[in-house]
Short mmCIF file of C-alpha atoms in Angstrom, two decimals:
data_model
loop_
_atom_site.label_atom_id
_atom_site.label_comp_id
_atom_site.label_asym_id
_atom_site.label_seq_id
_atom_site.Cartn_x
_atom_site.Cartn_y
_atom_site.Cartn_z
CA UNK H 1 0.00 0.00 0.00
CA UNK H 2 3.02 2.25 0.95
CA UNK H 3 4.60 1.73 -2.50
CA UNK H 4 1.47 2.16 -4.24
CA UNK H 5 0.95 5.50 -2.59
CA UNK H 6 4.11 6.60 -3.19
CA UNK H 7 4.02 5.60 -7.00
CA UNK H 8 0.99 7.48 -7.30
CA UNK H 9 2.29 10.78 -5.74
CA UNK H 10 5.69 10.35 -8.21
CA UNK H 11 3.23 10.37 -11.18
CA UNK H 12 1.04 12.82 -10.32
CA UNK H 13 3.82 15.08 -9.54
CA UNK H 14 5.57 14.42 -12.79
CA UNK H 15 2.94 15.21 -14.39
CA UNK H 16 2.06 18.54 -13.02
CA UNK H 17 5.95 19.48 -13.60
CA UNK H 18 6.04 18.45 -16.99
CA UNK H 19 3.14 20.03 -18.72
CA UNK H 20 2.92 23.42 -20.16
CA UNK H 21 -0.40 24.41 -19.20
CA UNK H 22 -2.85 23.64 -16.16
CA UNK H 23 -4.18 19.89 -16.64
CA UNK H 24 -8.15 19.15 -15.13
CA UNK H 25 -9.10 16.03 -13.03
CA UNK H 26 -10.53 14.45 -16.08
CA UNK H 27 -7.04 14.66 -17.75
CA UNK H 28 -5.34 13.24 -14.49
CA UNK H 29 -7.26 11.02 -14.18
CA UNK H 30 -6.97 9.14 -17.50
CA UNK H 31 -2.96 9.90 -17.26
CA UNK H 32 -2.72 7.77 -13.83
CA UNK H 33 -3.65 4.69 -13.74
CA UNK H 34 -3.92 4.21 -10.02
CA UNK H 35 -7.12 6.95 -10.55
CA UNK H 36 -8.46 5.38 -13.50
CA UNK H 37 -8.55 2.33 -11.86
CA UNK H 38 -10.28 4.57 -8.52
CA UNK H 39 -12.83 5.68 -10.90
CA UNK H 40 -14.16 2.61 -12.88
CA UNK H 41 -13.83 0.66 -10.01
CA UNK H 42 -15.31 2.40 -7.32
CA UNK H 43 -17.11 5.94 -7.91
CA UNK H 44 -16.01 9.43 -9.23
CA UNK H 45 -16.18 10.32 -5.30
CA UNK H 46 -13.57 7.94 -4.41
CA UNK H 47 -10.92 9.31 -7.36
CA UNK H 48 -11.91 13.11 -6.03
CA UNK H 49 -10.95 11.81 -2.59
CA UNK H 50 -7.99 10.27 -3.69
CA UNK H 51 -6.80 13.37 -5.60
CA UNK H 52 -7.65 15.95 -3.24
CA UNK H 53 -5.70 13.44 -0.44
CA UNK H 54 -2.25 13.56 -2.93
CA UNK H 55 -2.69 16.86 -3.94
CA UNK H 56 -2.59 17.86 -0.29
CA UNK H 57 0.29 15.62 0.46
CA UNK H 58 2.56 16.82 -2.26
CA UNK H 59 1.60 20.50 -1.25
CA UNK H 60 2.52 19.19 2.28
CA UNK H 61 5.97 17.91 0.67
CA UNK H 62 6.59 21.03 -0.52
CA UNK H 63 5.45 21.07 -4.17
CA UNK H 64 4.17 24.45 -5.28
CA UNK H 65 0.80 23.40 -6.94
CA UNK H 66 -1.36 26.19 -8.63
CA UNK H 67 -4.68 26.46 -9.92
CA UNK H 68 -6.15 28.23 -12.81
CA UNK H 69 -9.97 28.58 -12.52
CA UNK H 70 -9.98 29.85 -16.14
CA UNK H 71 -7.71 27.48 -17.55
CA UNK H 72 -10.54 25.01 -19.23
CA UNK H 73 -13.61 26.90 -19.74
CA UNK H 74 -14.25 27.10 -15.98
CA UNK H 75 -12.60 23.67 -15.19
CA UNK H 76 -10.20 23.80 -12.60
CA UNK H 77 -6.64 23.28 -14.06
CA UNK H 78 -3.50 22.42 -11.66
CA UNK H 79 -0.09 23.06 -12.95
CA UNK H 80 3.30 22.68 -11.04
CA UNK H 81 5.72 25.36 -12.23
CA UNK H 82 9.27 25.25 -12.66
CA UNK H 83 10.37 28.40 -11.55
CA UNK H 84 8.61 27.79 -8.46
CA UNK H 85 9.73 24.41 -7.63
CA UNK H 86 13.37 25.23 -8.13
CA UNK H 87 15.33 26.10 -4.73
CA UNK H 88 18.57 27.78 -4.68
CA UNK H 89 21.57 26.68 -3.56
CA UNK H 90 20.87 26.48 0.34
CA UNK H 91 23.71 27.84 2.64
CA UNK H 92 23.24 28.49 6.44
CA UNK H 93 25.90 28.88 9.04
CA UNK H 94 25.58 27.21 12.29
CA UNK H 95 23.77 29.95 14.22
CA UNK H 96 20.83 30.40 11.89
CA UNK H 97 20.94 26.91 11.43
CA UNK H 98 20.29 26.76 15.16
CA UNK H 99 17.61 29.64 14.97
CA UNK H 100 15.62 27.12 12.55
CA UNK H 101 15.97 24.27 14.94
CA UNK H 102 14.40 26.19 17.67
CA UNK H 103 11.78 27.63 15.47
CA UNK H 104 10.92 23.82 14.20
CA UNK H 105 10.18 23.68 18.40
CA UNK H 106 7.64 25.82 18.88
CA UNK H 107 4.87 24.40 17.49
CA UNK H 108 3.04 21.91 19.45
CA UNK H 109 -0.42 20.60 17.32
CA UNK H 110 0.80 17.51 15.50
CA UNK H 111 0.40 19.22 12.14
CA UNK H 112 2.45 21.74 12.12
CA UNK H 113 4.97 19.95 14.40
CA UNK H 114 5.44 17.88 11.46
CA UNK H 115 5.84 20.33 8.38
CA UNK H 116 8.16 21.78 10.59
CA UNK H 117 10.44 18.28 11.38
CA UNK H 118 10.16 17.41 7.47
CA UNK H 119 11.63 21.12 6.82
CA UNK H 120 14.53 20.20 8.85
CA UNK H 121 15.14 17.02 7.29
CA UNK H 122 15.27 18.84 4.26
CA UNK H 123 17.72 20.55 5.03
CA UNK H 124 19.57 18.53 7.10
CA UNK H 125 19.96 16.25 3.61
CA UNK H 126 21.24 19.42 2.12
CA UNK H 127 24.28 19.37 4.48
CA UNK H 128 22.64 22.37 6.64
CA UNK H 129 25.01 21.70 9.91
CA UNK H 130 22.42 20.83 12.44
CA UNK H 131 24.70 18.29 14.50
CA UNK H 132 25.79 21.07 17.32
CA UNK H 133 22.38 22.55 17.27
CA UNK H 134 19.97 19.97 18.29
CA UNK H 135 20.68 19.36 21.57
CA UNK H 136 17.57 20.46 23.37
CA UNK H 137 18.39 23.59 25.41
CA UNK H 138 16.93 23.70 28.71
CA UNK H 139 14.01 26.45 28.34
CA UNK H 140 12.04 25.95 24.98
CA UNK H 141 9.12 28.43 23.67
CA UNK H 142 6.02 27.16 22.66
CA UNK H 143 3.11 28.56 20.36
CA UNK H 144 -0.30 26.87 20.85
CA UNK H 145 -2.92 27.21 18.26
CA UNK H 146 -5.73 26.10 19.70
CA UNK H 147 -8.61 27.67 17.60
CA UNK H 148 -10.11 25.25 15.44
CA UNK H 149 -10.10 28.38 12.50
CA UNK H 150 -6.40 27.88 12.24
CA UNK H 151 -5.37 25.20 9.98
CA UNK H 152 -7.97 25.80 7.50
CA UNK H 153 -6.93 29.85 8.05
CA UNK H 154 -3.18 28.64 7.05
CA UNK H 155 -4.16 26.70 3.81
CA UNK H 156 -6.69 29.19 2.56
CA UNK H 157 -3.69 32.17 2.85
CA UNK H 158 -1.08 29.75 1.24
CA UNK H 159 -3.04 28.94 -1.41
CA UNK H 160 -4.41 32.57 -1.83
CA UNK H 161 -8.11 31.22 -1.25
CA UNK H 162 -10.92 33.67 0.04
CA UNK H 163 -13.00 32.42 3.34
CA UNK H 164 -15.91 32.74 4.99
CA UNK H 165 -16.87 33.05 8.26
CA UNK H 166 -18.93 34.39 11.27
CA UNK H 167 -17.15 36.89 13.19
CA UNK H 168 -18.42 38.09 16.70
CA UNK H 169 -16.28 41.49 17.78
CA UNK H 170 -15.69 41.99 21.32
CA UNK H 171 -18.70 43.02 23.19
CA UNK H 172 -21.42 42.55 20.35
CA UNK H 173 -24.43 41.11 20.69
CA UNK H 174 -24.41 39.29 17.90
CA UNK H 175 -21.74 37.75 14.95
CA UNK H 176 -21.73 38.79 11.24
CA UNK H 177 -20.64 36.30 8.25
CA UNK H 178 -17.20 37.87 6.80
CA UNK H 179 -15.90 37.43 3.70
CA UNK H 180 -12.43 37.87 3.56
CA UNK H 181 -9.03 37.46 1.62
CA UNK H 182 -6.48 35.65 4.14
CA UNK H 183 -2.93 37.40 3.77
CA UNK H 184 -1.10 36.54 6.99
CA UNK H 185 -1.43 34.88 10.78
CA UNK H 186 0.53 36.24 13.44
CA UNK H 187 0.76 35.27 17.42
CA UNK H 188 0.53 38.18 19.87
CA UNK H 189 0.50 37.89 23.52
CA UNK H 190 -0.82 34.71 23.49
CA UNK H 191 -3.70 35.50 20.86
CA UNK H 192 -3.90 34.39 16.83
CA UNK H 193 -4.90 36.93 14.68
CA UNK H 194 -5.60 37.00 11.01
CA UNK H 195 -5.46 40.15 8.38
CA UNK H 196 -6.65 40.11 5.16
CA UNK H 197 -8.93 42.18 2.79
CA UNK H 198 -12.39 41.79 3.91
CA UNK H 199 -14.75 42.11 0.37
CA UNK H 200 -17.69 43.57 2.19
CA UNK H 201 -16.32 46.48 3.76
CA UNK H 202 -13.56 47.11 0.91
CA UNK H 203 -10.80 47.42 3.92
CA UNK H 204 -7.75 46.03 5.38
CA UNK H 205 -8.79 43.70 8.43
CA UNK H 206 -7.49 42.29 11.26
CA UNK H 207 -9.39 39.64 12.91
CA UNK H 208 -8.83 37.39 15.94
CA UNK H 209 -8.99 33.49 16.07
CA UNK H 210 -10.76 33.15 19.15
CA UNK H 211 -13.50 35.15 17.77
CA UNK H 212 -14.66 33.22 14.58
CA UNK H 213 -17.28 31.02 15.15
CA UNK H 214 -18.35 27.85 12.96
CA UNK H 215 -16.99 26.67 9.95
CA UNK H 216 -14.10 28.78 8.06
CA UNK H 217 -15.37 27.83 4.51
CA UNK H 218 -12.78 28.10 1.31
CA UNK H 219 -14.74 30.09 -1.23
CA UNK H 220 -13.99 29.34 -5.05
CA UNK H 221 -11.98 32.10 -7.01
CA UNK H 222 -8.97 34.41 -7.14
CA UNK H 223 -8.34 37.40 -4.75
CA UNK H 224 -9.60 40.37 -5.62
CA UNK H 225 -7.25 42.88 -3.91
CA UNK H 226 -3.57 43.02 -4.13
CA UNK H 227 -1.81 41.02 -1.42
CA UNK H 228 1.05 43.64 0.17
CA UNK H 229 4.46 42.73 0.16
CA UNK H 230 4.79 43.12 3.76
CA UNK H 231 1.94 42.31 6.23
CA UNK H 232 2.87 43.51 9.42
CA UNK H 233 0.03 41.87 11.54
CA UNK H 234 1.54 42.77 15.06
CA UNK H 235 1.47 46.59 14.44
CA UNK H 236 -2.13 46.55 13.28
CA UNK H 237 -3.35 44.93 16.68
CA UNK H 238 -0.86 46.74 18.64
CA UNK H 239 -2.78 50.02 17.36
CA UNK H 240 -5.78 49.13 17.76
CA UNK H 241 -4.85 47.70 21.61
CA UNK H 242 -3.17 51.23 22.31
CA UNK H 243 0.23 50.57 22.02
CA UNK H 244 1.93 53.78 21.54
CA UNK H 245 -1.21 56.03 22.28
CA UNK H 246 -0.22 59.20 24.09
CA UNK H 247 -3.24 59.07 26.16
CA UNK H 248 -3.63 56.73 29.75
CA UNK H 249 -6.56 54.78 30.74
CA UNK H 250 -6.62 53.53 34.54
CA UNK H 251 -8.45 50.89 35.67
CA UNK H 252 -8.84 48.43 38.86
CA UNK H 253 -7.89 44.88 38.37
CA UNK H 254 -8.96 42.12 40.59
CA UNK H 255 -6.39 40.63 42.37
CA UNK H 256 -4.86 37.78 40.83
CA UNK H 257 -6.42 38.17 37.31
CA UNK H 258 -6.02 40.39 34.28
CA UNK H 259 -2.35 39.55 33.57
CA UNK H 260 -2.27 41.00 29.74
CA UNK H 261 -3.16 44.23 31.65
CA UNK H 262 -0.60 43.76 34.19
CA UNK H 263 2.42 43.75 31.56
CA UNK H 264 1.22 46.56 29.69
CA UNK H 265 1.04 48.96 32.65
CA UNK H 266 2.69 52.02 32.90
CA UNK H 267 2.40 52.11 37.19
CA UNK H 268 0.39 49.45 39.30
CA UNK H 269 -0.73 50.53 42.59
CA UNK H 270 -2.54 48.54 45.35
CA UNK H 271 -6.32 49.55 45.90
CA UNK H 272 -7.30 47.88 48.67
CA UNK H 273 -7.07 43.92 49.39
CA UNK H 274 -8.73 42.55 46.52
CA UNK H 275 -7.94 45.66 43.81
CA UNK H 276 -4.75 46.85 42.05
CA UNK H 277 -5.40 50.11 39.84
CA UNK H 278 -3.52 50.18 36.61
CA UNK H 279 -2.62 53.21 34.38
CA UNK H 280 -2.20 52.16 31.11
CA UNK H 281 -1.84 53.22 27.09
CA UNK H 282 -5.40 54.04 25.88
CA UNK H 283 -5.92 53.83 22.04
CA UNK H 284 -8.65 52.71 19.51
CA UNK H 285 -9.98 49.13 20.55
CA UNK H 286 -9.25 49.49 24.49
CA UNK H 287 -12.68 48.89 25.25
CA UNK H 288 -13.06 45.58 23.43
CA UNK H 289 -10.03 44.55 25.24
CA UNK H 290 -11.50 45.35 28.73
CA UNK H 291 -14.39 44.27 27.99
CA UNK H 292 -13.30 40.52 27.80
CA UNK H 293 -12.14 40.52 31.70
CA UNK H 294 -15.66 40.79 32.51
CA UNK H 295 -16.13 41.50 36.52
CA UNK H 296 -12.36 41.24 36.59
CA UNK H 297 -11.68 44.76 35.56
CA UNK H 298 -13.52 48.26 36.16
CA UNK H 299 -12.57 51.07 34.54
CA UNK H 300 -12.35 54.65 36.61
CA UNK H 301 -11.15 56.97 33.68
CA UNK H 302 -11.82 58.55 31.36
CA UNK H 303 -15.56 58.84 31.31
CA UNK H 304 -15.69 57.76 27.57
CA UNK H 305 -14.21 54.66 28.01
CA UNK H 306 -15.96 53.59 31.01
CA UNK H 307 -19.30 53.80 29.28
CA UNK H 308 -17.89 52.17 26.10
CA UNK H 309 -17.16 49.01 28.57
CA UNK H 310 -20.14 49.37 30.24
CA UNK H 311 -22.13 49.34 26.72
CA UNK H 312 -20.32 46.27 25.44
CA UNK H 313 -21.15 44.28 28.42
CA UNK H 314 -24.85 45.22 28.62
CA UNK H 315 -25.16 44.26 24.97
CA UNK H 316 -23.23 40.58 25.81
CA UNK H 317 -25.57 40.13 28.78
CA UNK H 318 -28.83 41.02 26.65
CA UNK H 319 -27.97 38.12 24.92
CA UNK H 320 -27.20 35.91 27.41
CA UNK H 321 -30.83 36.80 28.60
CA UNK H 322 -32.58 36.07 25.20
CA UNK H 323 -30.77 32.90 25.07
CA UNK H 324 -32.08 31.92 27.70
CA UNK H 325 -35.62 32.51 27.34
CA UNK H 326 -35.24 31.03 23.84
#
């Protein structure tokens, strides 16, 4: 079964790399004869399974597979490209070497975990030195991805696919279906968050993982907008969290909770025994953030700010209430 697999990805890969325009299913499928055989023996269903299952593993080998909507009058075509299946000559000293092993570290799901380990035995093959750098230091970081919107987040932005999906923002009562072009994902403070062009409101998004709920749905199609050359994900939630804002907020946290707060604080004072009051940056978006802590965090100034909390929690407990009596 193992050789037949592997057979099967060998041909299908040679012939996406040796054709000079985008071949359909129909076309694979009477070029292979493990998916001819799929197809008269069992169902069209089980060859579609069986392609989209190699097509994913290839991609997941590192095969650069694109698809033309327009290539066959609205048939999907799929074409592997020379110039983007060629790698350079790869060169790394033992330092950045060592920067990749820790990197390959981070990630803890099981999918991930293993792009990253195949990466390094790429390169390892390549005669990267990895020998002095994969002893396992004693601290290691990790980044959990948790939200169930990542993986299919990932593939849709590598294979420039729009999405769908229903987005609740912080404090609203109820969520609203985006449709958006994924560009980039990017962890900060312990958060996902996603930016892309979202169609509907003809802007530049940011949007965070823990807030998309349901199904994120690939959509069929190209993007529409033009994807920047640099998406700098981290700066676009920092603004909208107040980092950098020349104005101060200060609220009281309850004792023993509210930690994000607690490292962005400019001064932290004790209230009384179950209070600390925290003066920190104030900026667009503050409110959503404080509204999260729930009874955790009150906010004494300014005025605006306090009823913008106060407003996002009365709408979140409105709808507690109707779901209730529903």
């Amino acid at each position: 079964m193992a050789i037949a697999k592997a057979e099967r990805l060998m041909n299908l890969a040679l012939c996406l790399m040796n054709t000079r325009r985008p071949l359909s299913k129909k076309e694979l499928r009477e070029s292979i004869e493990a998916y001819r055989e799929a197809w008269q023996n069992s169902s069209e269903e089980a060859f579609n399974r069986m392609f989209e299952r190699d097509k994913d593993d290839l991609r997941e080998l590192g095969l650069v597979i694109d698809v033309d909507e327009n290539a066959l009058d609205g048939e999907l075509g799929y074409l592997a490209r020379a110039d983007r299946n060629r790698l350079p000559e790869i060169a790394l000293d033992a330092e950045e070497a060592a920067a990749l092993t820790l990197a390959a570290r981070v990630w803890q799901q099981a999918k991930m975990s293993g792009a990253a380990s195949g990466a390094l035995q790429k390169l390892r093959a390549a005669g990267v030195p990895f020998s002095e750098t994969e002893r396992r230091p004693a601290l290691e970081p990790r980044i959990p991805a948790r939200e169930a919107a990542f993986e299919p987040l990932l593939t849709a932005a590598r294979d420039r696919r729009p999405v769908t999906f229903e987005y609740r923002k912080a404090g609203a009562a109820a969520v609203e279906q985006r449709t958006v072009e994924p560009w980039a994902l990017e962890c900060w403070r312990g958060h996902w968050y996603l930016a892309g062009w979202d169609r509907d409101r003809e802007d530049a998004r940011v949007f965070r993982l823990s807030r998309i709920t349901g199904k994120v749905r690939a959509r069929s199609g190209a993007f529409l907008g033009t994807v920047p050359e640099h998406v700098d994900v981290r700066a676009t939630v920092a603004k909208f969290a107040g980092e950098g804002a020349t104005a101060t907020a200060v609220v009281r946290v309850r004792r023993g909770a509210g930690f994000p707060l607690r490292t962005k604080a400019l001064a932290t004072r004790r209230a009384d025994d179950s209070w600390d009051e925290l003066e920190i940056p104030y900026g667009n978006g503050l409110g959503a953030d404080l509204a999260e802590f729930g009874p955790d965090v009150l906010v004494v100034g300014p005025e605006e700010l306090r009823a913008d909390v106060v407003d996002r929690l009365r709408a979140v407990a409105g709808t507690v209430v109707e779901g209730v009596r529903a």
